[in-house]
PDB file of C-alpha atoms in Angstrom:
ATOM      1  CA  MET A 260     146.580  38.261 199.910  1.00 59.00           C
ATOM      2  CA  LYS A 261     147.088  41.614 197.616  1.00 62.00           C
ATOM      3  CA  LEU A 262     145.847  41.760 194.105  1.00 63.00           C
ATOM      4  CA  SER A 263     148.056  42.608 191.437  1.00 62.00           C
ATOM      5  CA  THR A 264     147.814  46.497 190.210  1.00 69.00           C
ATOM      6  CA  HIS A 265     149.657  45.648 186.788  1.00 68.00           C
ATOM      7  CA  SER A 266     147.367  45.258 184.096  1.00 70.00           C
ATOM      8  CA  SER A 267     148.142  43.289 181.234  1.00 80.00           C
ATOM      9  CA  GLY A 268     147.852  44.387 177.674  1.00 84.00           C
ATOM     10  CA  PHE A 269     149.720  46.069 174.850  1.00 87.00           C
ATOM     11  CA  THR A 270     152.226  48.788 174.890  1.00 91.00           C
ATOM     12  CA  LEU A 271     151.977  52.269 172.742  1.00 92.00           C
ATOM     13  CA  ALA A 272     155.148  50.986 171.116  1.00 93.00           C
ATOM     14  CA  GLU A 273     153.652  47.444 170.356  1.00 92.00           C
ATOM     15  CA  LEU A 274     150.833  49.141 168.922  1.00 94.00           C
ATOM     16  CA  LEU A 275     152.592  51.384 166.745  1.00 95.00           C
ATOM     17  CA  ILE A 276     154.784  48.785 165.332  1.00 96.00           C
ATOM     18  CA  CYS A 277     151.621  46.563 164.484  1.00 95.00           C
ATOM     19  CA  MET A 278     149.889  49.550 162.337  1.00 96.00           C
ATOM     20  CA  ALA A 279     153.219  50.284 160.894  1.00 96.00           C
ATOM     21  CA  ILE A 280     153.384  46.668 159.633  1.00 95.00           C
ATOM     22  CA  LEU A 281     149.799  46.694 158.574  1.00 94.00           C
ATOM     23  CA  GLY A 282     150.366  49.988 156.466  1.00 94.00           C
ATOM     24  CA  VAL A 283     153.334  48.112 154.746  1.00 94.00           C
ATOM     25  CA  ILE A 284     151.013  45.022 153.936  1.00 94.00           C
ATOM     26  CA  ALA A 285     148.304  47.466 152.791  1.00 92.00           C
ATOM     27  CA  THR A 286     150.627  49.399 150.576  1.00 92.00           C
ATOM     28  CA  PHE A 287     151.466  46.338 148.427  1.00 91.00           C
ATOM     29  CA  THR A 288     148.013  44.753 148.379  1.00 92.00           C
ATOM     30  CA  ILE A 289     145.730  47.520 147.593  1.00 91.00           C
ATOM     31  CA  PRO A 290     147.212  48.447 144.406  1.00 89.00           C
ATOM     32  CA  LYS A 291     146.960  44.576 143.201  1.00 89.00           C
ATOM     33  CA  ILE A 292     143.401  44.230 144.373  1.00 90.00           C
ATOM     34  CA  VAL A 293     142.311  47.507 142.349  1.00 87.00           C
ATOM     35  CA  GLN A 294     144.474  46.268 139.171  1.00 82.00           C
ATOM     36  CA  ALA A 295     142.926  43.184 139.489  1.00 84.00           C
ATOM     37  CA  GLN A 296     139.400  44.493 139.554  1.00 86.00           C
ATOM     38  CA  GLN A 297     140.227  46.583 136.696  1.00 82.00           C
ATOM     39  CA  ASN A 298     141.664  43.563 134.458  1.00 80.00           C
ATOM     40  CA  GLN A 299     138.166  41.666 135.215  1.00 84.00           C
ATOM     41  CA  THR A 300     136.171  44.659 134.307  1.00 85.00           C
ATOM     42  CA  TYR A 301     138.226  44.784 130.917  1.00 82.00           C
ATOM     43  CA  THR A 302     137.998  40.984 130.356  1.00 82.00           C
ATOM     44  CA  ALA A 303     134.194  41.254 130.945  1.00 85.00           C
ATOM     45  CA  GLU A 304     133.918  43.965 128.479  1.00 85.00           C
ATOM     46  CA  ALA A 305     135.991  42.113 125.955  1.00 83.00           C
ATOM     47  CA  LYS A 306     133.903  39.168 125.993  1.00 85.00           C
ATOM     48  CA  ASP A 307     130.710  41.396 125.816  1.00 88.00           C
ATOM     49  CA  ALA A 308     132.224  42.892 122.620  1.00 86.00           C
ATOM     50  CA  MET A 309     133.076  39.319 121.192  1.00 83.00           C
ATOM     51  CA  ALA A 310     129.541  38.055 121.983  1.00 85.00           C
ATOM     52  CA  ALA A 311     127.922  41.343 120.316  1.00 86.00           C
ATOM     53  CA  VAL A 312     130.067  40.879 117.128  1.00 84.00           C
ATOM     54  CA  ALA A 313     129.207  37.078 116.801  1.00 82.00           C
ATOM     55  CA  GLY A 314     125.498  37.775 117.708  1.00 85.00           C
ATOM     56  CA  ALA A 315     125.033  40.424 115.288  1.00 86.00           C
ATOM     57  CA  TYR A 316     126.927  38.373 112.756  1.00 83.00           C
ATOM     58  CA  GLN A 317     124.648  35.491 113.161  1.00 84.00           C
ATOM     59  CA  VAL A 318     121.332  37.621 113.020  1.00 88.00           C
ATOM     60  CA  TYR A 319     122.736  39.102 109.603  1.00 86.00           C
ATOM     61  CA  ARG A 320     123.170  35.627 108.329  1.00 83.00           C
ATOM     62  CA  LEU A 321     119.722  34.567 109.291  1.00 88.00           C
ATOM     63  CA  GLN A 322     118.358  37.841 107.340  1.00 90.00           C
ATOM     64  CA  ASN A 323     120.605  37.667 104.538  1.00 85.00           C
ATOM     65  CA  ALA A 324     123.213  35.636 102.335  1.00 78.00           C
ATOM     66  CA  ALA A 325     126.557  36.373 103.640  1.00 72.00           C
ATOM     67  CA  SER A 326     128.929  36.522 100.849  1.00 73.00           C
ATOM     68  CA  THR A 327     132.432  37.763  99.970  1.00 69.00           C
ATOM     69  CA  ASN A 328     130.647  41.220  99.324  1.00 72.00           C
ATOM     70  CA  THR A 329     129.640  41.653 103.146  1.00 74.00           C
ATOM     71  CA  THR A 330     130.845  44.306 104.988  1.00 74.00           C
ATOM     72  CA  PHE A 331     130.819  45.320 108.461  1.00 76.00           C
ATOM     73  CA  GLY A 332     128.419  48.290 107.576  1.00 78.00           C
ATOM     74  CA  ASP A 333     125.784  45.382 106.572  1.00 80.00           C
ATOM     75  CA  VAL A 334     126.354  43.867 110.152  1.00 82.00           C
ATOM     76  CA  THR A 335     126.556  46.916 112.338  1.00 84.00           C
ATOM     77  CA  PRO A 336     122.482  47.821 112.186  1.00 88.00           C
ATOM     78  CA  TYR A 337     122.264  44.615 114.349  1.00 88.00           C
ATOM     79  CA  MET A 338     124.701  45.777 117.035  1.00 87.00           C
ATOM     80  CA  ASN A 339     124.004  47.801 120.245  1.00 86.00           C
ATOM     81  CA  TYR A 340     126.739  50.924 120.132  1.00 87.00           C
ATOM     82  CA  VAL A 341     126.480  54.262 121.018  1.00 87.00           C
ATOM     83  CA  SER A 342     128.060  56.017 117.674  1.00 86.00           C
ATOM     84  CA  ALA A 343     130.192  55.248 114.927  1.00 85.00           C
ATOM     85  CA  ASP A 344     133.120  57.689 114.939  1.00 84.00           C
ATOM     86  CA  ASN A 345     135.896  58.471 112.550  1.00 83.00           C
ATOM     87  CA  SER A 346     137.876  60.298 115.020  1.00 82.00           C
ATOM     88  CA  LEU A 347     138.780  57.395 117.382  1.00 80.00           C
ATOM     89  CA  TRP A 348     141.733  55.621 117.821  1.00 77.00           C
ATOM     90  CA  ILE A 349     142.683  51.871 118.948  1.00 79.00           C
ATOM     91  CA  ASP A 350     145.988  51.753 120.718  1.00 75.00           C
ATOM     92  CA  ASP A 351     148.648  48.955 120.862  1.00 63.00           C
ATOM     93  CA  VAL A 352     147.109  47.101 118.099  1.00 58.00           C
ATOM     94  CA  THR A 353     149.879  44.244 117.995  1.00 56.00           C
ATOM     95  CA  SER A 354     152.694  45.286 115.517  1.00 54.00           C
ATOM     96  CA  PHE A 355     150.696  48.533 114.445  1.00 59.00           C
ATOM     97  CA  GLY A 356     151.237  50.643 117.602  1.00 66.00           C
ATOM     98  CA  ALA A 357     147.874  52.271 117.060  1.00 72.00           C
ATOM     99  CA  TRP A 358     144.991  52.277 114.575  1.00 73.00           C
ATOM    100  CA  SER A 359     143.027  55.406 113.262  1.00 77.00           C
ATOM    101  CA  CYS A 360     139.544  55.255 112.419  1.00 80.00           C
ATOM    102  CA  ALA A 361     139.803  57.731 110.148  1.00 80.00           C
ATOM    103  CA  SER A 362     139.192  55.515 107.107  1.00 74.00           C
ATOM    104  CA  PHE A 363     136.320  53.381 108.564  1.00 71.00           C
ATOM    105  CA  PRO A 364     134.078  54.182 111.476  1.00 73.00           C
ATOM    106  CA  CYS A 365     134.926  52.490 114.713  1.00 85.00           C
ATOM    107  CA  LEU A 366     132.139  51.685 116.931  1.00 88.00           C
ATOM    108  CA  HIS A 367     132.124  53.533 120.272  1.00 87.00           C
ATOM    109  CA  LEU A 368     130.225  51.057 122.636  1.00 88.00           C
ATOM    110  CA  HIS A 369     128.191  51.600 125.723  1.00 87.00           C
ATOM    111  CA  SER A 370     131.051  50.343 128.080  1.00 85.00           C
ATOM    112  CA  GLY A 371     133.448  53.117 126.853  1.00 83.00           C
ATOM    113  CA  GLY A 372     135.594  50.935 124.880  1.00 85.00           C
ATOM    114  CA  VAL A 373     136.064  51.048 121.008  1.00 86.00           C
ATOM    115  CA  LEU A 374     135.872  48.234 118.559  1.00 86.00           C
ATOM    116  CA  ALA A 375     137.190  48.210 115.171  1.00 83.00           C
ATOM    117  CA  TYR A 376     137.493  45.804 112.376  1.00 77.00           C
ATOM    118  CA  GLU A 377     140.093  44.931 109.655  1.00 70.00           C
ATOM    119  CA  PRO A 378     138.451  45.735 106.385  1.00 65.00           C
ATOM    120  CA  ALA A 379     140.269  43.496 104.419  1.00 59.00           C
ATOM    121  CA  SER A 380     139.403  40.115 106.015  1.00 54.00           C
ATOM    122  CA  PHE A 381     135.768  41.133 106.261  1.00 60.00           C
ATOM    123  CA  GLY A 382     133.967  38.558 103.843  1.00 56.00           C
ATOM    124  CA  ALA A 383     137.109  37.806 102.126  1.00 54.00           C
ATOM    125  CA  ASP A 384     138.078  34.952 104.413  1.00 60.00           C
ATOM    126  CA  ASP A 385     136.399  32.740 106.637  1.00 68.00           C
ATOM    127  CA  PHE A 386     137.272  35.053 109.266  1.00 72.00           C
ATOM    128  CA  ILE A 387     136.905  38.669 110.757  1.00 74.00           C
ATOM    129  CA  ARG A 388     139.363  40.394 112.745  1.00 76.00           C
ATOM    130  CA  PHE A 389     138.347  42.540 115.211  1.00 79.00           C
ATOM    131  CA  TRP A 390     140.084  44.957 117.707  1.00 80.00           C
ATOM    132  CA  TYR A 391     138.682  46.116 121.141  1.00 83.00           C
ATOM    133  CA  ASP A 392     140.177  49.120 123.275  1.00 84.00           C
ATOM    134  CA  PRO A 393     138.647  48.598 126.555  1.00 83.00           C
ATOM    135  CA  ASP A 394     138.889  52.279 127.866  1.00 79.00           C
ATOM    136  CA  GLY A 395     138.785  54.011 124.672  1.00 75.00           C
ATOM    137  CA  VAL A 396     141.246  56.639 125.544  1.00 72.00           C
ATOM    138  CA  TYR A 397     144.408  57.587 123.339  1.00 69.00           C
ATOM    139  CA  SER A 398     146.513  60.402 123.961  1.00 59.00           C
ATOM    140  CA  GLY A 399     148.462  60.270 120.846  1.00 58.00           C
ATOM    141  CA  THR A 400     151.164  57.714 122.122  1.00 54.00           C
ATOM    142  CA  THR A 401     149.650  55.279 124.581  1.00 50.00           C
ATOM    143  CA  ASN A 402     146.963  55.003 126.953  1.00 47.00           C
ATOM    144  CA  GLY A 403     148.309  52.856 129.910  1.00 52.00           C
ATOM    145  CA  PRO A 404     146.610  49.801 131.092  1.00 53.00           C
ATOM    146  CA  GLY A 405     143.602  49.653 128.540  1.00 58.00           C
ATOM    147  CA  LYS A 406     145.672  47.998 125.628  1.00 69.00           C
ATOM    148  CA  SER A 407     143.674  46.482 122.656  1.00 75.00           C
ATOM    149  CA  LEU A 408     142.746  43.079 122.376  1.00 77.00           C
ATOM    150  CA  SER A 409     142.621  41.434 118.839  1.00 75.00           C
ATOM    151  CA  PHE A 410     139.994  38.668 118.461  1.00 77.00           C
ATOM    152  CA  ILE A 411     138.768  36.801 115.140  1.00 76.00           C
ATOM    153  CA  LEU A 412     135.176  35.822 114.427  1.00 75.00           C
ATOM    154  CA  TYR A 413     135.019  32.882 112.191  1.00 73.00           C
ATOM    155  CA  THR A 414     132.266  32.852 109.831  1.00 68.00           C
ATOM    156  CA  ASN A 415     132.178  29.051 109.009  1.00 66.00           C
ATOM    157  CA  GLY A 416     130.655  28.448 112.546  1.00 61.00           C
ATOM    158  CA  ARG A 417     133.746  28.179 114.618  1.00 59.00           C
ATOM    159  CA  MET A 418     133.947  29.882 117.936  1.00 57.00           C
ATOM    160  CA  PRO A 419     135.596  33.283 118.395  1.00 56.00           C
ATOM    161  CA  GLN A 420     139.315  33.172 119.128  1.00 57.00           C
ATOM    162  CA  VAL A 421     141.714  35.832 120.843  1.00 61.00           C
ATOM    163  CA  PHE A 422     144.519  36.479 118.576  1.00 56.00           C
ATOM    164  CA  SER A 423     146.596  38.599 120.782  1.00 55.00           C
ATOM    165  CA  THR A 424     146.178  38.727 124.496  1.00 56.00           C
ATOM    166  CA  PRO A 425     147.174  41.606 126.503  1.00 58.00           C
ATOM    167  CA  SER A 426     147.925  41.114 130.166  1.00 54.00           C
ATOM    168  CA  TRP A 427     144.356  42.133 131.558  1.00 50.00           C
ATOM    169  CA  PHE A 428     142.735  39.502 129.695  1.00 54.00           C
ATOM    170  CA  GLN A 429     141.822  36.356 131.053  1.00 51.00           C
ATOM    171  CA  TRP A 430     139.621  33.370 129.812  1.00 50.00           C
TER     172      TRP A 430
END
């Protein structure tokens, strides 16, 4: 009885074909995984910004009588932020395209995002509208994926509500 000298295994061509298929799969999946991770980061930062605003307003209301004369400047001492800056921009603000912080200071947050508010709504209504730009970058026309999120903080005790939802935000 003679033993077979033929060994079983994969040929070089079969291995190369497998590697090519894996490369094509990686080409399509890796960018989606990276984008999903970025979207989750932006969502978490936006939720943190909403919670910070809601918490600061509640602390303000506990220590002061909120009225129609209440301004965002009254609430900002109760917030944790890096700086108030008039040179920042919020991009893709619903139909406005961009919002300049020149007329009122926007808050540069620790996450790198920028938080702005609508001055006309603060204290005058039962809500305050805010915009949050998660990456805080504006190049003059657009900044890419980190478009802003608009949310409303109700001053009558209702939960905050997202007003305009970019593709990266998920509840």
